[in-house]
Amino acid sequence: MAEQTPPAPIAAMIEATNAADSAAFVAAFTDDAYVRDGSREFTGHNGVADWDRTDNIGVGMQFEVLSTEPAGDDAYVVTIRATSRRFNGTGPMRVTLRDGLISRLEIG
C-alpha cells in the first residue's frame, strides 16, 4: 500500500531540496552514494553536490511527494511532482537506504 510520508532519510532529502539547503541535501547521502539521472551518473558526496547544483537546488527544484512504496530491502519508490526553472513533471524516484542515509537515488 502506498504511503504519503517517506522514511526519514528520504524526507530529509526532500525537505533540503525544498528549503534550497545544499549542505543538508548532500548530508542526506552516504559518502559513497550513487545517483543516476537518466543516462548520467554521479558518485560520492562530490557527485551528489554536482547533480544538486545542475539538476536540483541549482535550478530551483521543489518536490511534492505523491506516494511512497516499499521496493525491496531498504528500497523505496517515491513518486513525486517536480517543479523548477528547468524540469517539471511527475514520476518515480527509486531510493535505497543504508545506515540511515541514502546510498542510491535513481531517476528515470
mmCIF file of the C-alpha atoms, coordinates in Angstrom:
data_MODEL
# 
_entry.id   MODEL 
# 
loop_
_atom_site.group_PDB 
_atom_site.id 
_atom_site.type_symbol 
_atom_site.label_atom_id 
_atom_site.label_alt_id 
_atom_site.label_comp_id 
_atom_site.label_asym_id 
_atom_site.label_entity_id 
_atom_site.label_seq_id 
_atom_site.pdbx_PDB_ins_code 
_atom_site.Cartn_x 
_atom_site.Cartn_y 
_atom_site.Cartn_z 
_atom_site.occupancy 
_atom_site.B_iso_or_equiv 
_atom_site.pdbx_formal_charge 
_atom_site.auth_seq_id 
_atom_site.auth_comp_id 
_atom_site.auth_asym_id 
_atom_site.auth_atom_id 
_atom_site.pdbx_PDB_model_num 
ATOM 1   C CA . MET A 1 1   ? 0.000  0.000  0.000   1.00 0.00 ? 1   MET A CA 1 
ATOM 2   C CA . ALA A 1 2   ? 1.357  3.424  -0.941  1.00 0.00 ? 2   ALA A CA 1 
ATOM 3   C CA . GLU A 1 3   ? 2.049  5.900  1.820   1.00 0.00 ? 3   GLU A CA 1 
ATOM 4   C CA . GLN A 1 4   ? 2.414  9.651  1.545   1.00 0.00 ? 4   GLN A CA 1 
ATOM 5   C CA . THR A 1 5   ? 5.265  10.041 4.054   1.00 0.00 ? 5   THR A CA 1 
ATOM 6   C CA . PRO A 1 6   ? 8.633  8.607  3.040   1.00 0.00 ? 6   PRO A CA 1 
ATOM 7   C CA . PRO A 1 7   ? 11.210 7.250  5.538   1.00 0.00 ? 7   PRO A CA 1 
ATOM 8   C CA . ALA A 1 8   ? 13.226 9.881  7.419   1.00 0.00 ? 8   ALA A CA 1 
ATOM 9   C CA . PRO A 1 9   ? 16.345 9.936  5.151   1.00 0.00 ? 9   PRO A CA 1 
ATOM 10  C CA . ILE A 1 10  ? 14.198 10.443 2.050   1.00 0.00 ? 10  ILE A CA 1 
ATOM 11  C CA . ALA A 1 11  ? 12.103 13.069 3.824   1.00 0.00 ? 11  ALA A CA 1 
ATOM 12  C CA . ALA A 1 12  ? 15.346 14.851 4.793   1.00 0.00 ? 12  ALA A CA 1 
ATOM 13  C CA . MET A 1 13  ? 16.485 14.924 1.134   1.00 0.00 ? 13  MET A CA 1 
ATOM 14  C CA . ILE A 1 14  ? 13.115 16.302 0.018   1.00 0.00 ? 14  ILE A CA 1 
ATOM 15  C CA . GLU A 1 15  ? 12.996 18.891 2.806   1.00 0.00 ? 15  GLU A CA 1 
ATOM 16  C CA . ALA A 1 16  ? 16.560 20.013 2.000   1.00 0.00 ? 16  ALA A CA 1 
ATOM 17  C CA . THR A 1 17  ? 15.625 20.385 -1.665  1.00 0.00 ? 17  THR A CA 1 
ATOM 18  C CA . ASN A 1 18  ? 12.506 22.400 -0.883  1.00 0.00 ? 18  ASN A CA 1 
ATOM 19  C CA . ALA A 1 19  ? 14.476 24.608 1.551   1.00 0.00 ? 19  ALA A CA 1 
ATOM 20  C CA . ALA A 1 20  ? 17.306 25.110 -1.008  1.00 0.00 ? 20  ALA A CA 1 
ATOM 21  C CA . ASP A 1 21  ? 19.780 23.776 1.591   1.00 0.00 ? 21  ASP A CA 1 
ATOM 22  C CA . SER A 1 22  ? 22.536 22.133 -0.455  1.00 0.00 ? 22  SER A CA 1 
ATOM 23  C CA . ALA A 1 23  ? 24.624 21.167 2.597   1.00 0.00 ? 23  ALA A CA 1 
ATOM 24  C CA . ALA A 1 24  ? 21.673 19.321 4.151   1.00 0.00 ? 24  ALA A CA 1 
ATOM 25  C CA . PHE A 1 25  ? 20.885 17.731 0.780   1.00 0.00 ? 25  PHE A CA 1 
ATOM 26  C CA . VAL A 1 26  ? 24.390 16.254 0.427   1.00 0.00 ? 26  VAL A CA 1 
ATOM 27  C CA . ALA A 1 27  ? 24.398 15.231 4.111   1.00 0.00 ? 27  ALA A CA 1 
ATOM 28  C CA . ALA A 1 28  ? 21.352 13.013 3.453   1.00 0.00 ? 28  ALA A CA 1 
ATOM 29  C CA . PHE A 1 29  ? 23.587 10.704 1.334   1.00 0.00 ? 29  PHE A CA 1 
ATOM 30  C CA . THR A 1 30  ? 26.283 8.163  2.218   1.00 0.00 ? 30  THR A CA 1 
ATOM 31  C CA . ASP A 1 31  ? 29.909 9.042  1.425   1.00 0.00 ? 31  ASP A CA 1 
ATOM 32  C CA . ASP A 1 32  ? 29.853 6.537  -1.466  1.00 0.00 ? 32  ASP A CA 1 
ATOM 33  C CA . ALA A 1 33  ? 26.368 7.398  -2.743  1.00 0.00 ? 33  ALA A CA 1 
ATOM 34  C CA . TYR A 1 34  ? 25.357 6.756  -6.342  1.00 0.00 ? 34  TYR A CA 1 
ATOM 35  C CA . VAL A 1 35  ? 22.944 8.976  -8.287  1.00 0.00 ? 35  VAL A CA 1 
ATOM 36  C CA . ARG A 1 36  ? 21.649 8.049  -11.746 1.00 0.00 ? 36  ARG A CA 1 
ATOM 37  C CA . ASP A 1 37  ? 19.524 10.606 -13.545 1.00 0.00 ? 37  ASP A CA 1 
ATOM 38  C CA . GLY A 1 38  ? 18.599 9.203  -16.936 1.00 0.00 ? 38  GLY A CA 1 
ATOM 39  C CA . SER A 1 39  ? 21.908 8.218  -18.519 1.00 0.00 ? 39  SER A CA 1 
ATOM 40  C CA . ARG A 1 40  ? 24.018 10.460 -16.257 1.00 0.00 ? 40  ARG A CA 1 
ATOM 41  C CA . GLU A 1 41  ? 25.758 9.005  -13.202 1.00 0.00 ? 41  GLU A CA 1 
ATOM 42  C CA . PHE A 1 42  ? 27.288 10.679 -10.144 1.00 0.00 ? 42  PHE A CA 1 
ATOM 43  C CA . THR A 1 43  ? 29.156 9.137  -7.209  1.00 0.00 ? 43  THR A CA 1 
ATOM 44  C CA . GLY A 1 44  ? 30.162 10.182 -3.729  1.00 0.00 ? 44  GLY A CA 1 
ATOM 45  C CA . HIS A 1 45  ? 29.397 13.438 -1.967  1.00 0.00 ? 45  HIS A CA 1 
ATOM 46  C CA . ASN A 1 46  ? 31.139 15.432 -4.715  1.00 0.00 ? 46  ASN A CA 1 
ATOM 47  C CA . GLY A 1 47  ? 28.985 13.790 -7.373  1.00 0.00 ? 47  GLY A CA 1 
ATOM 48  C CA . VAL A 1 48  ? 25.815 14.330 -5.339  1.00 0.00 ? 48  VAL A CA 1 
ATOM 49  C CA . ALA A 1 49  ? 26.775 18.002 -4.919  1.00 0.00 ? 49  ALA A CA 1 
ATOM 50  C CA . ASP A 1 50  ? 27.402 18.326 -8.669  1.00 0.00 ? 50  ASP A CA 1 
ATOM 51  C CA . TRP A 1 51  ? 23.996 16.824 -9.507  1.00 0.00 ? 51  TRP A CA 1 
ATOM 52  C CA . ASP A 1 52  ? 22.357 19.052 -6.899  1.00 0.00 ? 52  ASP A CA 1 
ATOM 53  C CA . ARG A 1 53  ? 23.953 22.135 -8.471  1.00 0.00 ? 53  ARG A CA 1 
ATOM 54  C CA . THR A 1 54  ? 22.986 21.293 -12.074 1.00 0.00 ? 54  THR A CA 1 
ATOM 55  C CA . ASP A 1 55  ? 19.648 19.491 -11.722 1.00 0.00 ? 55  ASP A CA 1 
ATOM 56  C CA . ASN A 1 56  ? 18.153 20.052 -8.296  1.00 0.00 ? 56  ASN A CA 1 
ATOM 57  C CA . ILE A 1 57  ? 18.558 23.030 -5.952  1.00 0.00 ? 57  ILE A CA 1 
ATOM 58  C CA . GLY A 1 58  ? 20.603 24.822 -8.610  1.00 0.00 ? 58  GLY A CA 1 
ATOM 59  C CA . VAL A 1 59  ? 17.514 25.052 -10.813 1.00 0.00 ? 59  VAL A CA 1 
ATOM 60  C CA . GLY A 1 60  ? 15.083 25.915 -8.011  1.00 0.00 ? 60  GLY A CA 1 
ATOM 61  C CA . MET A 1 61  ? 13.654 22.410 -7.653  1.00 0.00 ? 61  MET A CA 1 
ATOM 62  C CA . GLN A 1 62  ? 10.630 21.791 -5.452  1.00 0.00 ? 62  GLN A CA 1 
ATOM 63  C CA . PHE A 1 63  ? 9.336  18.274 -4.704  1.00 0.00 ? 63  PHE A CA 1 
ATOM 64  C CA . GLU A 1 64  ? 5.834  17.225 -3.715  1.00 0.00 ? 64  GLU A CA 1 
ATOM 65  C CA . VAL A 1 65  ? 5.566  13.605 -2.554  1.00 0.00 ? 65  VAL A CA 1 
ATOM 66  C CA . LEU A 1 66  ? 2.595  11.838 -4.127  1.00 0.00 ? 66  LEU A CA 1 
ATOM 67  C CA . SER A 1 67  ? 3.296  8.319  -2.831  1.00 0.00 ? 67  SER A CA 1 
ATOM 68  C CA . THR A 1 68  ? 5.931  6.106  -1.246  1.00 0.00 ? 68  THR A CA 1 
ATOM 69  C CA . GLU A 1 69  ? 6.053  2.350  -1.787  1.00 0.00 ? 69  GLU A CA 1 
ATOM 70  C CA . PRO A 1 70  ? 8.470  -0.271 -0.442  1.00 0.00 ? 70  PRO A CA 1 
ATOM 71  C CA . ALA A 1 71  ? 10.539 -1.818 -3.248  1.00 0.00 ? 71  ALA A CA 1 
ATOM 72  C CA . GLY A 1 72  ? 12.640 -4.484 -1.536  1.00 0.00 ? 72  GLY A CA 1 
ATOM 73  C CA . ASP A 1 73  ? 15.228 -4.402 1.231   1.00 0.00 ? 73  ASP A CA 1 
ATOM 74  C CA . ASP A 1 74  ? 15.733 -0.785 2.277   1.00 0.00 ? 74  ASP A CA 1 
ATOM 75  C CA . ALA A 1 75  ? 14.491 0.419  -1.123  1.00 0.00 ? 75  ALA A CA 1 
ATOM 76  C CA . TYR A 1 76  ? 11.521 2.622  -1.940  1.00 0.00 ? 76  TYR A CA 1 
ATOM 77  C CA . VAL A 1 77  ? 9.825  4.062  -4.978  1.00 0.00 ? 77  VAL A CA 1 
ATOM 78  C CA . VAL A 1 78  ? 8.816  7.633  -4.269  1.00 0.00 ? 78  VAL A CA 1 
ATOM 79  C CA . THR A 1 79  ? 6.522  9.230  -6.819  1.00 0.00 ? 79  THR A CA 1 
ATOM 80  C CA . ILE A 1 80  ? 6.991  12.977 -6.860  1.00 0.00 ? 80  ILE A CA 1 
ATOM 81  C CA . ARG A 1 81  ? 5.753  16.039 -8.643  1.00 0.00 ? 81  ARG A CA 1 
ATOM 82  C CA . ALA A 1 82  ? 8.822  18.118 -9.521  1.00 0.00 ? 82  ALA A CA 1 
ATOM 83  C CA . THR A 1 83  ? 8.782  21.778 -10.468 1.00 0.00 ? 83  THR A CA 1 
ATOM 84  C CA . SER A 1 84  ? 11.737 24.012 -11.260 1.00 0.00 ? 84  SER A CA 1 
ATOM 85  C CA . ARG A 1 85  ? 13.036 26.549 -13.748 1.00 0.00 ? 85  ARG A CA 1 
ATOM 86  C CA . ARG A 1 86  ? 14.293 23.671 -15.886 1.00 0.00 ? 86  ARG A CA 1 
ATOM 87  C CA . PHE A 1 87  ? 12.423 20.431 -15.165 1.00 0.00 ? 87  PHE A CA 1 
ATOM 88  C CA . ASN A 1 88  ? 8.725  19.892 -14.477 1.00 0.00 ? 88  ASN A CA 1 
ATOM 89  C CA . GLY A 1 89  ? 6.755  16.697 -14.249 1.00 0.00 ? 89  GLY A CA 1 
ATOM 90  C CA . THR A 1 90  ? 5.617  13.722 -12.226 1.00 0.00 ? 90  THR A CA 1 
ATOM 91  C CA . GLY A 1 91  ? 7.497  10.467 -11.925 1.00 0.00 ? 91  GLY A CA 1 
ATOM 92  C CA . PRO A 1 92  ? 9.169  7.876  -9.732  1.00 0.00 ? 92  PRO A CA 1 
ATOM 93  C CA . MET A 1 93  ? 12.488 8.016  -7.918  1.00 0.00 ? 93  MET A CA 1 
ATOM 94  C CA . ARG A 1 94  ? 13.958 4.732  -6.668  1.00 0.00 ? 94  ARG A CA 1 
ATOM 95  C CA . VAL A 1 95  ? 15.800 5.319  -3.410  1.00 0.00 ? 95  VAL A CA 1 
ATOM 96  C CA . THR A 1 96  ? 17.932 2.820  -1.491  1.00 0.00 ? 96  THR A CA 1 
ATOM 97  C CA . LEU A 1 97  ? 18.892 3.424  2.126   1.00 0.00 ? 97  LEU A CA 1 
ATOM 98  C CA . ARG A 1 98  ? 21.874 2.265  4.181   1.00 0.00 ? 98  ARG A CA 1 
ATOM 99  C CA . ASP A 1 99  ? 22.756 3.167  7.751   1.00 0.00 ? 99  ASP A CA 1 
ATOM 100 C CA . GLY A 1 100 ? 20.087 5.880  7.930   1.00 0.00 ? 100 GLY A CA 1 
ATOM 101 C CA . LEU A 1 101 ? 21.247 7.659  4.758   1.00 0.00 ? 101 LEU A CA 1 
ATOM 102 C CA . ILE A 1 102 ? 20.558 7.445  1.031   1.00 0.00 ? 102 ILE A CA 1 
ATOM 103 C CA . SER A 1 103 ? 23.019 5.192  -0.762  1.00 0.00 ? 103 SER A CA 1 
ATOM 104 C CA . ARG A 1 104 ? 21.323 5.220  -4.206  1.00 0.00 ? 104 ARG A CA 1 
ATOM 105 C CA . LEU A 1 105 ? 18.991 7.618  -5.986  1.00 0.00 ? 105 LEU A CA 1 
ATOM 106 C CA . GLU A 1 106 ? 17.770 6.587  -9.428  1.00 0.00 ? 106 GLU A CA 1 
ATOM 107 C CA . ILE A 1 107 ? 15.596 8.854  -11.561 1.00 0.00 ? 107 ILE A CA 1 
ATOM 108 C CA . GLY A 1 108 ? 14.251 7.963  -14.979 1.00 0.00 ? 108 GLY A CA 1 
# 
